Amino acid sequence: MSINSLLQKLDESEEKINGLTQVEAEARYVEGQDNGLAFNEGRSRDDIVREAIFNVYTFDLLGVAVVFFLLDQPLSALFSLVIMVLIFSWNISRAFKAKDRLDLLIEQTKPEASIIRGGKLRAIDFNDIVPGDAVVVGPGDQFFVDGRLLTDDPISVNQVLLTGDHKPLSLDEGDIVLAGSYCLSGHGIYEAEKVGTDREVTPILEESAATEQPPTPLQRTTRRALAAMRILVVVLGVYIVASYAFLEFDPQLSTTYELSLIHI
């Protein structure tokens, strides 16, 4: 049965589903009873700039510049600083472009929910679902909120995200449906009961958002190379500082060193 046939059947019966009125839905939305989540949706531009500047790569190049300066090679030190500025400027510009493209892609592919309000079928942003909304689902649709089936036609549901079990479930009128599930077959209407952070799937989403992705082989190789360079910079820095301190401590060696520089 298609969704149009289902709606026609409901219209002809005494069990017509009108859903909330637009006024009722807006009142609940104003009260904060919407399906929006407070999860971090990505890095802000300030985060991108901060991460591009304050990282180990920048400090490594800054350390190289300090070593060159102590070796009395100001041009090399300046070159290292210019390279450092060019690197994080390039990283910032690339990150900004990637963020803009990702934001546009998310906006263009944001799923919509089909709901019944005031007896009419309409499509809305799934974040705008409020408790009491009559949400329509069909094959391939995701359940965006927790609720209870209102229609008596059975539907097949996959809850692998919630339970890990790939076996489909057959749900009927009055059965509970959970956000994160998918409708495999059949058409139905369910009433939204738990939205936003009240949904059963919220802890899973929070855990997934907090999980850090493991570094790629290239990232691991780059980190090892930078660690080796960092150790070299520290050793050279300590050696230079110790050499100057030793020359200043021993007047005879200091005089010999200065004479050798004059001779050169």
PDB file of C-alpha atoms in Angstrom:
ATOM      1  CA  MET A   1       0.000   0.000   0.000  1.00  0.00           C
ATOM      2  CA  SER A   2       1.398   3.389  -1.012  1.00  0.00           C
ATOM      3  CA  ILE A   3       1.349   6.389   1.287  1.00  0.00           C
ATOM      4  CA  ASN A   4      -1.380   8.022  -0.819  1.00  0.00           C
ATOM      5  CA  SER A   5      -3.512   4.890  -0.539  1.00  0.00           C
ATOM      6  CA  LEU A   6      -2.871   4.834   3.206  1.00  0.00           C
ATOM      7  CA  LEU A   7      -3.941   8.460   3.599  1.00  0.00           C
ATOM      8  CA  GLN A   8      -7.027   7.868   1.450  1.00  0.00           C
ATOM      9  CA  LYS A   9      -7.927   4.863   3.582  1.00  0.00           C
ATOM     10  CA  LEU A  10      -7.597   6.953   6.750  1.00  0.00           C
ATOM     11  CA  ASP A  11      -9.699   9.744   5.265  1.00  0.00           C
ATOM     12  CA  GLU A  12     -12.486   7.309   4.480  1.00  0.00           C
ATOM     13  CA  SER A  13     -12.420   5.762   7.938  1.00  0.00           C
ATOM     14  CA  GLU A  14     -13.286   7.127  11.349  1.00  0.00           C
ATOM     15  CA  GLU A  15      -9.612   6.973  12.339  1.00  0.00           C
ATOM     16  CA  LYS A  16      -8.497   9.977  10.325  1.00  0.00           C
ATOM     17  CA  ILE A  17      -5.178  11.339  11.566  1.00  0.00           C
ATOM     18  CA  ASN A  18      -4.968  15.124  11.535  1.00  0.00           C
ATOM     19  CA  GLY A  19      -1.809  15.548  13.595  1.00  0.00           C
ATOM     20  CA  LEU A  20      -1.036  18.807  15.354  1.00  0.00           C
ATOM     21  CA  THR A  21      -2.189  22.156  14.113  1.00  0.00           C
ATOM     22  CA  GLN A  22       0.514  24.572  12.990  1.00  0.00           C
ATOM     23  CA  VAL A  23      -0.206  26.765  16.025  1.00  0.00           C
ATOM     24  CA  GLU A  24       0.237  23.828  18.421  1.00  0.00           C
ATOM     25  CA  ALA A  25       3.485  22.772  16.711  1.00  0.00           C
ATOM     26  CA  GLU A  26       4.926  26.284  16.789  1.00  0.00           C
ATOM     27  CA  ALA A  27       4.064  26.645  20.480  1.00  0.00           C
ATOM     28  CA  ARG A  28       5.938  23.449  21.316  1.00  0.00           C
ATOM     29  CA  TYR A  29       8.849  24.511  19.138  1.00  0.00           C
ATOM     30  CA  VAL A  30       9.117  27.835  20.976  1.00  0.00           C
ATOM     31  CA  GLU A  31       9.175  25.910  24.264  1.00  0.00           C
ATOM     32  CA  GLY A  32      12.262  24.046  23.058  1.00  0.00           C
ATOM     33  CA  GLN A  33      10.456  20.754  22.400  1.00  0.00           C
ATOM     34  CA  ASP A  34      12.052  20.253  18.997  1.00  0.00           C
ATOM     35  CA  ASN A  35      14.269  17.500  17.625  1.00  0.00           C
ATOM     36  CA  GLY A  36      17.379  19.673  17.321  1.00  0.00           C
ATOM     37  CA  LEU A  37      20.552  18.359  18.924  1.00  0.00           C
ATOM     38  CA  ALA A  38      23.277  20.276  20.715  1.00  0.00           C
ATOM     39  CA  PHE A  39      26.086  18.148  19.325  1.00  0.00           C
ATOM     40  CA  ASN A  40      29.101  19.833  17.786  1.00  0.00           C
ATOM     41  CA  GLU A  41      28.448  19.894  14.048  1.00  0.00           C
ATOM     42  CA  GLY A  42      32.040  20.692  13.128  1.00  0.00           C
ATOM     43  CA  ARG A  43      34.860  23.119  13.641  1.00  0.00           C
ATOM     44  CA  SER A  44      34.174  26.824  13.595  1.00  0.00           C
ATOM     45  CA  ARG A  45      36.432  29.224  11.716  1.00  0.00           C
ATOM     46  CA  ASP A  46      38.022  30.288  14.993  1.00  0.00           C
ATOM     47  CA  ASP A  47      38.784  26.638  15.783  1.00  0.00           C
ATOM     48  CA  ILE A  48      40.384  26.195  12.358  1.00  0.00           C
ATOM     49  CA  VAL A  49      42.650  29.231  12.821  1.00  0.00           C
ATOM     50  CA  ARG A  50      43.577  28.178  16.346  1.00  0.00           C
ATOM     51  CA  GLU A  51      44.449  24.627  15.301  1.00  0.00           C
ATOM     52  CA  ALA A  52      46.432  25.841  12.289  1.00  0.00           C
ATOM     53  CA  ILE A  53      48.622  28.172  14.348  1.00  0.00           C
ATOM     54  CA  PHE A  54      49.001  26.449  17.702  1.00  0.00           C
ATOM     55  CA  ASN A  55      50.263  23.012  16.733  1.00  0.00           C
ATOM     56  CA  VAL A  56      53.510  21.025  16.795  1.00  0.00           C
ATOM     57  CA  TYR A  57      54.363  21.923  13.189  1.00  0.00           C
ATOM     58  CA  THR A  58      54.400  25.634  13.951  1.00  0.00           C
ATOM     59  CA  PHE A  59      56.463  25.209  17.099  1.00  0.00           C
ATOM     60  CA  ASP A  60      58.921  22.930  15.285  1.00  0.00           C
ATOM     61  CA  LEU A  61      59.564  25.561  12.619  1.00  0.00           C
ATOM     62  CA  LEU A  62      59.760  28.245  15.296  1.00  0.00           C
ATOM     63  CA  GLY A  63      62.383  26.161  17.074  1.00  0.00           C
ATOM     64  CA  VAL A  64      64.366  25.835  13.836  1.00  0.00           C
ATOM     65  CA  ALA A  65      64.239  29.619  13.425  1.00  0.00           C
ATOM     66  CA  VAL A  66      65.547  30.093  16.984  1.00  0.00           C
ATOM     67  CA  VAL A  67      68.432  27.701  16.316  1.00  0.00           C
ATOM     68  CA  PHE A  68      69.389  29.568  13.145  1.00  0.00           C
ATOM     69  CA  PHE A  69      69.233  32.838  15.056  1.00  0.00           C
ATOM     70  CA  LEU A  70      71.545  31.483  17.737  1.00  0.00           C
ATOM     71  CA  LEU A  71      73.891  30.325  14.990  1.00  0.00           C
ATOM     72  CA  ASP A  72      74.012  33.953  13.819  1.00  0.00           C
ATOM     73  CA  GLN A  73      72.139  33.170  10.588  1.00  0.00           C
ATOM     74  CA  PRO A  74      69.292  35.704  10.576  1.00  0.00           C
ATOM     75  CA  LEU A  75      68.384  35.140   6.931  1.00  0.00           C
ATOM     76  CA  SER A  76      67.889  31.407   7.537  1.00  0.00           C
ATOM     77  CA  ALA A  77      65.863  32.204  10.641  1.00  0.00           C
ATOM     78  CA  LEU A  78      63.705  34.635   8.649  1.00  0.00           C
ATOM     79  CA  PHE A  79      63.241  32.040   5.909  1.00  0.00           C
ATOM     80  CA  SER A  80      62.016  29.506   8.498  1.00  0.00           C
ATOM     81  CA  LEU A  81      59.518  32.031   9.848  1.00  0.00           C
ATOM     82  CA  VAL A  82      58.246  32.812   6.342  1.00  0.00           C
ATOM     83  CA  ILE A  83      57.809  29.103   5.641  1.00  0.00           C
ATOM     84  CA  MET A  84      55.916  28.754   8.929  1.00  0.00           C
ATOM     85  CA  VAL A  85      53.525  31.589   8.007  1.00  0.00           C
ATOM     86  CA  LEU A  86      52.989  30.214   4.495  1.00  0.00           C
ATOM     87  CA  ILE A  87      52.215  26.733   5.844  1.00  0.00           C
ATOM     88  CA  PHE A  88      49.545  27.735   8.326  1.00  0.00           C
ATOM     89  CA  SER A  89      48.089  30.276   5.856  1.00  0.00           C
ATOM     90  CA  TRP A  90      47.762  27.501   3.276  1.00  0.00           C
ATOM     91  CA  ASN A  91      46.244  25.130   5.849  1.00  0.00           C
ATOM     92  CA  ILE A  92      43.728  27.759   6.960  1.00  0.00           C
ATOM     93  CA  SER A  93      42.616  28.547   3.402  1.00  0.00           C
ATOM     94  CA  ARG A  94      42.209  24.850   2.562  1.00  0.00           C
ATOM     95  CA  ALA A  95      40.293  24.193   5.784  1.00  0.00           C
ATOM     96  CA  PHE A  96      37.968  27.145   5.107  1.00  0.00           C
ATOM     97  CA  LYS A  97      37.201  25.869   1.597  1.00  0.00           C
ATOM     98  CA  ALA A  98      36.596  22.335   2.877  1.00  0.00           C
ATOM     99  CA  LYS A  99      34.286  23.635   5.616  1.00  0.00           C
ATOM    100  CA  ASP A 100      32.268  25.731   3.148  1.00  0.00           C
ATOM    101  CA  ARG A 101      31.845  22.767   0.801  1.00  0.00           C
ATOM    102  CA  LEU A 102      30.916  20.431   3.637  1.00  0.00           C
ATOM    103  CA  ASP A 103      28.387  22.889   5.069  1.00  0.00           C
ATOM    104  CA  LEU A 104      26.828  23.274   1.609  1.00  0.00           C
ATOM    105  CA  LEU A 105      26.700  19.500   1.132  1.00  0.00           C
ATOM    106  CA  ILE A 106      25.085  18.994   4.536  1.00  0.00           C
ATOM    107  CA  GLU A 107      22.512  21.674   3.782  1.00  0.00           C
ATOM    108  CA  GLN A 108      21.686  20.189   0.377  1.00  0.00           C
ATOM    109  CA  THR A 109      21.430  16.601   1.638  1.00  0.00           C
ATOM    110  CA  LYS A 110      19.704  17.304   4.936  1.00  0.00           C
ATOM    111  CA  PRO A 111      16.870  14.758   5.254  1.00  0.00           C
ATOM    112  CA  GLU A 112      13.292  15.930   5.491  1.00  0.00           C
ATOM    113  CA  ALA A 113      10.464  14.371   7.422  1.00  0.00           C
ATOM    114  CA  SER A 114       6.978  13.882   6.019  1.00  0.00           C
ATOM    115  CA  ILE A 115       4.397  14.815   8.630  1.00  0.00           C
ATOM    116  CA  ILE A 116       0.688  15.472   8.873  1.00  0.00           C
ATOM    117  CA  ARG A 117      -0.281  18.833  10.350  1.00  0.00           C
ATOM    118  CA  GLY A 118      -3.795  20.139  10.299  1.00  0.00           C
ATOM    119  CA  GLY A 119      -4.812  17.096   8.258  1.00  0.00           C
ATOM    120  CA  LYS A 120      -2.378  17.941   5.434  1.00  0.00           C
ATOM    121  CA  LEU A 121       0.801  16.145   4.400  1.00  0.00           C
ATOM    122  CA  ARG A 122       3.879  18.357   4.377  1.00  0.00           C
ATOM    123  CA  ALA A 123       7.679  18.070   4.431  1.00  0.00           C
ATOM    124  CA  ILE A 124       9.735  19.740   7.166  1.00  0.00           C
ATOM    125  CA  ASP A 125      13.294  19.699   8.471  1.00  0.00           C
ATOM    126  CA  PHE A 126      13.605  16.638  10.717  1.00  0.00           C
ATOM    127  CA  ASN A 127      15.026  18.900  13.443  1.00  0.00           C
ATOM    128  CA  ASP A 128      11.663  20.700  13.592  1.00  0.00           C
ATOM    129  CA  ILE A 129       9.664  17.621  14.645  1.00  0.00           C
ATOM    130  CA  VAL A 130       7.924  18.178  17.991  1.00  0.00           C
ATOM    131  CA  PRO A 131       6.128  15.776  20.332  1.00  0.00           C
ATOM    132  CA  GLY A 132       2.660  14.965  19.018  1.00  0.00           C
ATOM    133  CA  ASP A 133       3.595  15.256  15.346  1.00  0.00           C
ATOM    134  CA  ALA A 134       2.209  12.518  13.089  1.00  0.00           C
ATOM    135  CA  VAL A 135       5.246  11.371  11.098  1.00  0.00           C
ATOM    136  CA  VAL A 136       4.845   9.378   7.880  1.00  0.00           C
ATOM    137  CA  VAL A 137       7.331   6.636   6.930  1.00  0.00           C
ATOM    138  CA  GLY A 138       7.803   4.377   3.931  1.00  0.00           C
ATOM    139  CA  PRO A 139      10.441   1.994   2.549  1.00  0.00           C
ATOM    140  CA  GLY A 140      13.942   3.419   3.022  1.00  0.00           C
ATOM    141  CA  ASP A 141      12.817   6.151   5.431  1.00  0.00           C
ATOM    142  CA  GLN A 142      14.590   6.717   8.724  1.00  0.00           C
ATOM    143  CA  PHE A 143      12.770   7.124  12.011  1.00  0.00           C
ATOM    144  CA  PHE A 144      13.927  10.507  13.330  1.00  0.00           C
ATOM    145  CA  VAL A 145      12.249  10.373  16.753  1.00  0.00           C
ATOM    146  CA  ASP A 146      10.909   7.799  19.194  1.00  0.00           C
ATOM    147  CA  GLY A 147       7.184   7.214  19.021  1.00  0.00           C
ATOM    148  CA  ARG A 148       4.290   4.811  18.622  1.00  0.00           C
ATOM    149  CA  LEU A 149       2.651   3.471  15.462  1.00  0.00           C
ATOM    150  CA  LEU A 150      -0.809   4.854  14.784  1.00  0.00           C
ATOM    151  CA  THR A 151      -1.689   2.761  11.725  1.00  0.00           C
ATOM    152  CA  ASP A 152      -2.735  -0.897  11.679  1.00  0.00           C
ATOM    153  CA  ASP A 153      -0.819  -1.873   8.538  1.00  0.00           C
ATOM    154  CA  PRO A 154       2.338  -3.783   9.591  1.00  0.00           C
ATOM    155  CA  ILE A 155       5.734  -2.396   8.611  1.00  0.00           C
ATOM    156  CA  SER A 156       9.162  -4.058   8.586  1.00  0.00           C
ATOM    157  CA  VAL A 157      11.859  -2.198  10.537  1.00  0.00           C
ATOM    158  CA  ASN A 158      15.639  -2.567  10.821  1.00  0.00           C
ATOM    159  CA  GLN A 159      17.120  -1.579  14.215  1.00  0.00           C
ATOM    160  CA  VAL A 160      20.737  -2.624  13.610  1.00  0.00           C
ATOM    161  CA  LEU A 161      22.097   0.747  14.789  1.00  0.00           C
ATOM    162  CA  LEU A 162      20.402   0.306  18.152  1.00  0.00           C
ATOM    163  CA  THR A 163      20.666  -3.435  18.763  1.00  0.00           C
ATOM    164  CA  GLY A 164      23.339  -4.678  16.351  1.00  0.00           C
ATOM    165  CA  ASP A 165      20.842  -7.255  15.091  1.00  0.00           C
ATOM    166  CA  HIS A 166      20.306  -7.255  11.318  1.00  0.00           C
ATOM    167  CA  LYS A 167      17.098  -9.271  11.597  1.00  0.00           C
ATOM    168  CA  PRO A 168      14.099  -7.100  10.585  1.00  0.00           C
ATOM    169  CA  LEU A 169      11.221  -6.578  13.010  1.00  0.00           C
ATOM    170  CA  SER A 170       7.560  -6.516  12.084  1.00  0.00           C
ATOM    171  CA  LEU A 171       5.730  -3.708  13.892  1.00  0.00           C
ATOM    172  CA  ASP A 172       2.013  -3.059  14.095  1.00  0.00           C
ATOM    173  CA  GLU A 173      -0.358  -0.478  15.540  1.00  0.00           C
ATOM    174  CA  GLY A 174       0.640   0.555  19.065  1.00  0.00           C
ATOM    175  CA  ASP A 175       4.204  -0.758  18.792  1.00  0.00           C
ATOM    176  CA  ILE A 176       7.088   1.514  19.772  1.00  0.00           C
ATOM    177  CA  VAL A 177       9.431   2.776  17.077  1.00  0.00           C
ATOM    178  CA  LEU A 178      12.887   4.174  17.860  1.00  0.00           C
ATOM    179  CA  ALA A 179      14.955   6.881  16.212  1.00  0.00           C
ATOM    180  CA  GLY A 180      17.855   5.457  14.243  1.00  0.00           C
ATOM    181  CA  SER A 181      15.746   2.628  12.843  1.00  0.00           C
ATOM    182  CA  TYR A 182      14.874   2.277   9.157  1.00  0.00           C
ATOM    183  CA  CYS A 183      11.650   1.238   7.505  1.00  0.00           C
ATOM    184  CA  LEU A 184      12.307  -1.675   5.146  1.00  0.00           C
ATOM    185  CA  SER A 185       8.820  -2.221   3.780  1.00  0.00           C
ATOM    186  CA  GLY A 186       5.291  -0.985   4.260  1.00  0.00           C
ATOM    187  CA  HIS A 187       3.931   2.482   4.956  1.00  0.00           C
ATOM    188  CA  GLY A 188       2.843   3.818   8.302  1.00  0.00           C
ATOM    189  CA  ILE A 189       2.315   6.837  10.514  1.00  0.00           C
ATOM    190  CA  TYR A 190       3.687   7.182  14.010  1.00  0.00           C
ATOM    191  CA  GLU A 191       3.216   9.793  16.709  1.00  0.00           C
ATOM    192  CA  ALA A 192       6.390  11.507  17.929  1.00  0.00           C
ATOM    193  CA  GLU A 193       6.847  11.075  21.690  1.00  0.00           C
ATOM    194  CA  LYS A 194      10.547  11.553  22.476  1.00  0.00           C
ATOM    195  CA  VAL A 195      12.573  14.086  20.511  1.00  0.00           C
ATOM    196  CA  GLY A 196      16.054  15.581  20.696  1.00  0.00           C
ATOM    197  CA  THR A 197      18.206  14.351  23.572  1.00  0.00           C
ATOM    198  CA  ASP A 198      15.307  12.355  25.060  1.00  0.00           C
ATOM    199  CA  ARG A 199      15.556   9.752  22.295  1.00  0.00           C
ATOM    200  CA  GLU A 200      16.977   6.303  23.007  1.00  0.00           C
ATOM    201  CA  VAL A 201      19.619   6.738  20.311  1.00  0.00           C
ATOM    202  CA  THR A 202      21.151   9.870  21.870  1.00  0.00           C
ATOM    203  CA  PRO A 203      23.818   8.070  24.010  1.00  0.00           C
ATOM    204  CA  ILE A 204      24.983   6.179  20.911  1.00  0.00           C
ATOM    205  CA  LEU A 205      25.280   9.422  18.948  1.00  0.00           C
ATOM    206  CA  GLU A 206      27.158  11.116  21.796  1.00  0.00           C
ATOM    207  CA  GLU A 207      29.613   8.227  22.047  1.00  0.00           C
ATOM    208  CA  SER A 208      30.139   8.225  18.287  1.00  0.00           C
ATOM    209  CA  ALA A 209      30.749  11.989  18.230  1.00  0.00           C
ATOM    210  CA  ALA A 210      33.305  11.697  21.053  1.00  0.00           C
ATOM    211  CA  THR A 211      35.257   8.875  19.388  1.00  0.00           C
ATOM    212  CA  GLU A 212      38.459  10.060  17.722  1.00  0.00           C
ATOM    213  CA  GLN A 213      39.448   8.588  14.406  1.00  0.00           C
ATOM    214  CA  PRO A 214      42.801   6.715  14.411  1.00  0.00           C
ATOM    215  CA  PRO A 215      45.622   8.441  12.499  1.00  0.00           C
ATOM    216  CA  THR A 216      46.336   7.376   8.938  1.00  0.00           C
ATOM    217  CA  PRO A 217      49.710   5.759   8.007  1.00  0.00           C
ATOM    218  CA  LEU A 218      50.806   9.061   6.445  1.00  0.00           C
ATOM    219  CA  GLN A 219      49.925  10.941   9.620  1.00  0.00           C
ATOM    220  CA  ARG A 220      51.872   8.455  11.744  1.00  0.00           C
ATOM    221  CA  THR A 221      54.932   8.763   9.481  1.00  0.00           C
ATOM    222  CA  THR A 222      54.723  12.556   9.522  1.00  0.00           C
ATOM    223  CA  ARG A 223      54.451  12.621  13.303  1.00  0.00           C
ATOM    224  CA  ARG A 224      57.524  10.396  13.689  1.00  0.00           C
ATOM    225  CA  ALA A 225      59.524  12.617  11.321  1.00  0.00           C
ATOM    226  CA  LEU A 226      58.464  15.737  13.208  1.00  0.00           C
ATOM    227  CA  ALA A 227      59.298  14.118  16.534  1.00  0.00           C
ATOM    228  CA  ALA A 228      62.807  13.333  15.259  1.00  0.00           C
ATOM    229  CA  MET A 229      63.216  16.902  13.996  1.00  0.00           C
ATOM    230  CA  ARG A 230      61.975  18.250  17.314  1.00  0.00           C
ATOM    231  CA  ILE A 231      64.558  16.221  19.209  1.00  0.00           C
ATOM    232  CA  LEU A 232      67.283  17.459  16.845  1.00  0.00           C
ATOM    233  CA  VAL A 233      66.210  21.085  17.364  1.00  0.00           C
ATOM    234  CA  VAL A 234      66.275  20.674  21.149  1.00  0.00           C
ATOM    235  CA  VAL A 235      69.723  19.031  21.079  1.00  0.00           C
ATOM    236  CA  LEU A 236      71.157  21.739  18.817  1.00  0.00           C
ATOM    237  CA  GLY A 237      69.616  24.450  20.956  1.00  0.00           C
ATOM    238  CA  VAL A 238      71.061  23.015  24.149  1.00  0.00           C
ATOM    239  CA  TYR A 239      74.463  22.594  22.483  1.00  0.00           C
ATOM    240  CA  ILE A 240      74.514  26.198  21.237  1.00  0.00           C
ATOM    241  CA  VAL A 241      73.428  27.648  24.569  1.00  0.00           C
ATOM    242  CA  ALA A 242      75.985  25.512  26.406  1.00  0.00           C
ATOM    243  CA  SER A 243      78.726  26.548  23.976  1.00  0.00           C
ATOM    244  CA  TYR A 244      78.042  30.245  24.461  1.00  0.00           C
ATOM    245  CA  ALA A 245      77.834  29.813  28.220  1.00  0.00           C
ATOM    246  CA  PHE A 246      81.145  27.912  28.267  1.00  0.00           C
ATOM    247  CA  LEU A 247      82.899  30.564  26.135  1.00  0.00           C
ATOM    248  CA  GLU A 248      81.641  33.350  28.382  1.00  0.00           C
ATOM    249  CA  PHE A 249      82.748  31.453  31.448  1.00  0.00           C
ATOM    250  CA  ASP A 250      86.326  30.907  30.190  1.00  0.00           C
ATOM    251  CA  PRO A 251      87.875  34.271  29.167  1.00  0.00           C
ATOM    252  CA  GLN A 252      90.816  32.610  27.409  1.00  0.00           C
ATOM    253  CA  LEU A 253      88.601  30.397  25.247  1.00  0.00           C
ATOM    254  CA  SER A 254      86.308  33.340  24.581  1.00  0.00           C
ATOM    255  CA  THR A 255      89.234  35.480  23.401  1.00  0.00           C
ATOM    256  CA  THR A 256      90.512  32.655  21.215  1.00  0.00           C
ATOM    257  CA  TYR A 257      87.068  32.177  19.727  1.00  0.00           C
ATOM    258  CA  GLU A 258      86.719  35.920  18.982  1.00  0.00           C
ATOM    259  CA  LEU A 259      90.185  36.071  17.413  1.00  0.00           C
ATOM    260  CA  SER A 260      89.353  33.108  15.213  1.00  0.00           C
ATOM    261  CA  LEU A 261      86.197  34.874  14.020  1.00  0.00           C
ATOM    262  CA  ILE A 262      88.223  38.032  13.247  1.00  0.00           C
ATOM    263  CA  HIS A 263      90.770  35.952  11.373  1.00  0.00           C
ATOM    264  CA  ILE A 264      88.003  34.349   9.311  1.00  0.00           C
TER     265      ILE A 264
END
